[in-house]
PDB file of C-alpha atoms in Angstrom:
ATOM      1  CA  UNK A 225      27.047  35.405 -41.672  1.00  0.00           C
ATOM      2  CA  UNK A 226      24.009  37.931 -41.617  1.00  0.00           C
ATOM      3  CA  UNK A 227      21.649  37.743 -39.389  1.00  0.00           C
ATOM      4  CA  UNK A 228      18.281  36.710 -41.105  1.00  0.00           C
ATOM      5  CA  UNK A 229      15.942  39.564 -39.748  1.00  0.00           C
ATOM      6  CA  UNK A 230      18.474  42.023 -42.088  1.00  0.00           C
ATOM      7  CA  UNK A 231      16.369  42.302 -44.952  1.00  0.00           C
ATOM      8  CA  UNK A 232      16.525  45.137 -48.112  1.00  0.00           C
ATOM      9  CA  UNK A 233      14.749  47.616 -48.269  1.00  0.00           C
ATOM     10  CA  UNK A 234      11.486  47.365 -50.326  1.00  0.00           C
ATOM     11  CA  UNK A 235      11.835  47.714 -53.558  1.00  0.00           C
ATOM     12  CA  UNK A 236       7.601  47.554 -54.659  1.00  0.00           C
ATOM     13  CA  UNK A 237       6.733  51.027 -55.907  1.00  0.00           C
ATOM     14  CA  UNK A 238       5.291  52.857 -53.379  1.00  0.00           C
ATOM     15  CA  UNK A 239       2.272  50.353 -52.373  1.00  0.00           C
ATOM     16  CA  UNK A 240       1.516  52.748 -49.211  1.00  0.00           C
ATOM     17  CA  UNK A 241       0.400  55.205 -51.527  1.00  0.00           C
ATOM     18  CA  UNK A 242      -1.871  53.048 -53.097  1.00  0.00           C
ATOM     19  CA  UNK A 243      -4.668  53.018 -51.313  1.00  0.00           C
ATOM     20  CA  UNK A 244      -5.669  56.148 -48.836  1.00  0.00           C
ATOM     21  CA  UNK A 245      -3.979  55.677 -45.189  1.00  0.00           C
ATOM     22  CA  UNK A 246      -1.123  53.092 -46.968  1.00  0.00           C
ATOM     23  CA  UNK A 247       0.072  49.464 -45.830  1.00  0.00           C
ATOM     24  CA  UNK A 248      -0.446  48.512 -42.051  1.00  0.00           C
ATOM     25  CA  UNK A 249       1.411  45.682 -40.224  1.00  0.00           C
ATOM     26  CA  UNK A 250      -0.075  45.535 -36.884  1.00  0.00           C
ATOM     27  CA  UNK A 251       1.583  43.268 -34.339  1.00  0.00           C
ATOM     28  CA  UNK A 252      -0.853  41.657 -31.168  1.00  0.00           C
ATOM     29  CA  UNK A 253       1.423  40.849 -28.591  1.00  0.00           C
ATOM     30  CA  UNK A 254       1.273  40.593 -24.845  1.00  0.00           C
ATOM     31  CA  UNK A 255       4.098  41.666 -22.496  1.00  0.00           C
ATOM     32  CA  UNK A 256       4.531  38.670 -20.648  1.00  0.00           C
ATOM     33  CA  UNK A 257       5.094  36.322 -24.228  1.00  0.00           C
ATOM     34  CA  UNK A 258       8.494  35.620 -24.591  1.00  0.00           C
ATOM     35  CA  UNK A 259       8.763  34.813 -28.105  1.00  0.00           C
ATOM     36  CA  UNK A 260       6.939  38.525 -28.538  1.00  0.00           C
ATOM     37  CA  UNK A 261       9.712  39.850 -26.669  1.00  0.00           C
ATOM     38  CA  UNK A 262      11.953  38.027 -29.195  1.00  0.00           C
ATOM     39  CA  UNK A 263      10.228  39.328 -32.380  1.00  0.00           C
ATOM     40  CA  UNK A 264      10.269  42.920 -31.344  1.00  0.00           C
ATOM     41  CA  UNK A 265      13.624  43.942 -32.701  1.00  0.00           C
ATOM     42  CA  UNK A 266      12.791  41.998 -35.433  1.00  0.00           C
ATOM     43  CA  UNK A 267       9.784  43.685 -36.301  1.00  0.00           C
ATOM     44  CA  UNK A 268      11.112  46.954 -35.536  1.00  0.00           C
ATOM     45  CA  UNK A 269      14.046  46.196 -38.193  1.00  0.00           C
ATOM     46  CA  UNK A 270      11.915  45.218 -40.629  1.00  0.00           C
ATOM     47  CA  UNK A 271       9.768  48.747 -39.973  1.00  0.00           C
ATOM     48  CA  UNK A 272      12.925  50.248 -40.896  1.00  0.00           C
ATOM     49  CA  UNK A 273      13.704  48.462 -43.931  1.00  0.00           C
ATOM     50  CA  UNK A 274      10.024  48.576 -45.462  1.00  0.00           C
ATOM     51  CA  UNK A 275       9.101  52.646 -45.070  1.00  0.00           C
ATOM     52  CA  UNK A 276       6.068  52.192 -47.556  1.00  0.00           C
ATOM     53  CA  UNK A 277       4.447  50.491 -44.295  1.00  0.00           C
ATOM     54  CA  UNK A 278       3.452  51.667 -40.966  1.00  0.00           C
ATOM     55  CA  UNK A 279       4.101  48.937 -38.155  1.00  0.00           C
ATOM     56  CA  UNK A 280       2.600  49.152 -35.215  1.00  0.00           C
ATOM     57  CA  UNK A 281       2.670  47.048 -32.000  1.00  0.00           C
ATOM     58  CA  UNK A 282      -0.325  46.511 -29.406  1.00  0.00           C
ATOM     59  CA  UNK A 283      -0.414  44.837 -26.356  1.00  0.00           C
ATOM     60  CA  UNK A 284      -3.776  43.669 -26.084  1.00  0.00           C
ATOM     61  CA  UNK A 285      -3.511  43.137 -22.391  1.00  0.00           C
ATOM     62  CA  UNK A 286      -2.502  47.046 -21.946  1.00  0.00           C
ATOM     63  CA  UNK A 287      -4.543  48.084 -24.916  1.00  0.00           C
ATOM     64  CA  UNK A 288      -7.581  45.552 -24.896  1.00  0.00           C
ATOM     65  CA  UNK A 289      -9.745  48.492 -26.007  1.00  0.00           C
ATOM     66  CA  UNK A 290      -8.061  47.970 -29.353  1.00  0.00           C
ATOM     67  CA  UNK A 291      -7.876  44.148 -29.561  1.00  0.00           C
ATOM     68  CA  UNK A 292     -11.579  43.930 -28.442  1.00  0.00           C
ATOM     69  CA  UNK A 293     -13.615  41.130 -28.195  1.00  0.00           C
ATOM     70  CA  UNK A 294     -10.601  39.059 -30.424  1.00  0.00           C
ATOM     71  CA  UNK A 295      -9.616  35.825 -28.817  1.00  0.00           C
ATOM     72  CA  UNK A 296      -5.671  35.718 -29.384  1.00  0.00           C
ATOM     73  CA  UNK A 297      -4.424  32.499 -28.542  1.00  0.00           C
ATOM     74  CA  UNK A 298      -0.923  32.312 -30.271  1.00  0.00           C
ATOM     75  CA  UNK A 299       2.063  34.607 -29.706  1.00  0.00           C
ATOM     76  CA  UNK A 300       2.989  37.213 -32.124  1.00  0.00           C
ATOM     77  CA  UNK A 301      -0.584  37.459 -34.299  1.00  0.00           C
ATOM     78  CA  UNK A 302      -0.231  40.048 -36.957  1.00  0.00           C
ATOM     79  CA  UNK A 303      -2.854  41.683 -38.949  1.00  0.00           C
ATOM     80  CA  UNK A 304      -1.676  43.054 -42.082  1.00  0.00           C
ATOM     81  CA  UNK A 305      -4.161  46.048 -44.315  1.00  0.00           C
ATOM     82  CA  UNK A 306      -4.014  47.868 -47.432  1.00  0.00           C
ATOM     83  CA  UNK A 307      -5.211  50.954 -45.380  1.00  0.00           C
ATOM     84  CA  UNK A 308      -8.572  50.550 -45.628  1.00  0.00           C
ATOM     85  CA  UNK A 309      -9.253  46.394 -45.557  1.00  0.00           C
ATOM     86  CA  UNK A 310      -7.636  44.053 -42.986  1.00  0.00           C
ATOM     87  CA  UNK A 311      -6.606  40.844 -45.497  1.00  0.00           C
ATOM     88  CA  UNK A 312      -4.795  38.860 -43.019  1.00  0.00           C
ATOM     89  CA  UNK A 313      -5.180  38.186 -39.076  1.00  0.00           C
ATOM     90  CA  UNK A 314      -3.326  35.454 -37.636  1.00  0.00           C
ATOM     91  CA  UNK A 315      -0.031  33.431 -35.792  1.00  0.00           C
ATOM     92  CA  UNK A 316       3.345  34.309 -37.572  1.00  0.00           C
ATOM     93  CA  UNK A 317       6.151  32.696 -37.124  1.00  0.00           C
ATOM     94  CA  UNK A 318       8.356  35.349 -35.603  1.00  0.00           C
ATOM     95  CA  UNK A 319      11.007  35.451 -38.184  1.00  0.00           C
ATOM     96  CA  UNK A 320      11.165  39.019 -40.144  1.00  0.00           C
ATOM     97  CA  UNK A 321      11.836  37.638 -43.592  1.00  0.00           C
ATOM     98  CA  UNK A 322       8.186  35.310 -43.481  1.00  0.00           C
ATOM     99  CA  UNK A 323       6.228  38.717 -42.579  1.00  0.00           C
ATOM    100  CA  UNK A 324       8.317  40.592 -45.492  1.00  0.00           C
ATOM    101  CA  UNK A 325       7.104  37.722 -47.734  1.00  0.00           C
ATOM    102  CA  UNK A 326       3.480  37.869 -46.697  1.00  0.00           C
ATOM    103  CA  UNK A 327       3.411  41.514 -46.859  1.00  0.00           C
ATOM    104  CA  UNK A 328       4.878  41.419 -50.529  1.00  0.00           C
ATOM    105  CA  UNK A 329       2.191  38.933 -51.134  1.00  0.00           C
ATOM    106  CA  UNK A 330      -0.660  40.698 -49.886  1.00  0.00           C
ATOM    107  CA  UNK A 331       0.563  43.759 -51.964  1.00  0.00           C
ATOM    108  CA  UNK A 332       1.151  42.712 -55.333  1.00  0.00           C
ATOM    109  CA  UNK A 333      -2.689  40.825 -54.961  1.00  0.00           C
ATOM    110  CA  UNK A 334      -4.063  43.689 -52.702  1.00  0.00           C
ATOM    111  CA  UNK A 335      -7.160  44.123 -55.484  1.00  0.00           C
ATOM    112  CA  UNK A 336      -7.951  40.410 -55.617  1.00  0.00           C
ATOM    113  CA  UNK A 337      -7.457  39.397 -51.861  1.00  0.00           C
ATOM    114  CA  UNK A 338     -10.163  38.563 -49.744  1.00  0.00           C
ATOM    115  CA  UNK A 339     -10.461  40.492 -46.639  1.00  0.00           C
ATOM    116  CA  UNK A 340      -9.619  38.618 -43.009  1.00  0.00           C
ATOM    117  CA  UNK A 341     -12.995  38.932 -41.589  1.00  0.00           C
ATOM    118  CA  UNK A 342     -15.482  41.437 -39.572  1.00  0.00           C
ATOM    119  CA  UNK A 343     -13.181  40.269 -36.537  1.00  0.00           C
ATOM    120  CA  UNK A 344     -10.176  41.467 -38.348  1.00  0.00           C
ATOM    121  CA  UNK A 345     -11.572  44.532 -39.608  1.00  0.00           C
ATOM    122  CA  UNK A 346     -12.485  45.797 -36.491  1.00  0.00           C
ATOM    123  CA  UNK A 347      -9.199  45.129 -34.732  1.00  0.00           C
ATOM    124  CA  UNK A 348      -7.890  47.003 -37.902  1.00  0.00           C
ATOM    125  CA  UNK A 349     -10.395  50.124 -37.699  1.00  0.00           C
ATOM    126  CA  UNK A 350      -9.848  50.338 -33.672  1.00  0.00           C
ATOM    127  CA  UNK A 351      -6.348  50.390 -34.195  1.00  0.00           C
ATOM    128  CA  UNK A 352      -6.172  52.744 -36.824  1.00  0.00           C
ATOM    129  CA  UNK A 353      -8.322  55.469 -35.373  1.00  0.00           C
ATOM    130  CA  UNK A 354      -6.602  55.125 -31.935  1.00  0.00           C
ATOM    131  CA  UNK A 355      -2.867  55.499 -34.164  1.00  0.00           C
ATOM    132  CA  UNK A 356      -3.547  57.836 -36.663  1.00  0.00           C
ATOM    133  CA  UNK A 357      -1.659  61.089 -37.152  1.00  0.00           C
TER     134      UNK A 357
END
């Protein structure tokens, strides 16, 4: 039997050059969470298998600069972009093939999506500047 973080590669044409700076998948974690400790291969796999998107993990207890004044209560919280709008922030559960899904999702209605909030977006910009190049 497979194990269910294996996941294809994606197959969407080229989203991350879509829209200047491409897809983000940004993962807020904390060292001391086990079930982020858990999720980490998982979300490194599915970096691998999904190229068109640029994961990224923060602690926010190591990085709080970047997490800000955001209050995360639940262990992993991703935020997902389109590289220039953050259009979801919140709990996953830490199983690769339901942030594969969301991130499909969020791509094919990228143009129609509301954005996640001012909160969001600035977790989002802080990260980005801080990771870029």
């Amino acid at each position: 039997m497979s194990s269910p973080a294996t996941l294809p590669p994606s197959s969407s044409p080229g989203p991350a050059d879509a829209t200047l700076g491409g897809w983000w998948a940004v993962c807020l974690c904390a060292a001391w969470c086990g079930t982020c400790g858990i999720y980490r291969p998982l979300f490194d796999e599915l970096a691998r298998a999904h190229p068109d998107v640029r994961f990224e993990w923060v602690d926010i207890e190591d990085e709080s600069d970047l997490a800000g004044d955001l209050d995360v209560e639940t262990f992993p919280t991703l935020l997902i972009a389109d590289g220039q709008r953050a259009l979801f922030l919140g709990p996953l559960l830490p199983q690769a093939p339901v942030l594969a899904r969301l991130l499909t999702s969020l791509q094919a209605h990228s143009q129609t999506a509301a954005g996640a909030g001012p909160d969001a977006q600035g977790v989002f910009d802080r990260v980005r500047a801080a990771r870029r190049g």
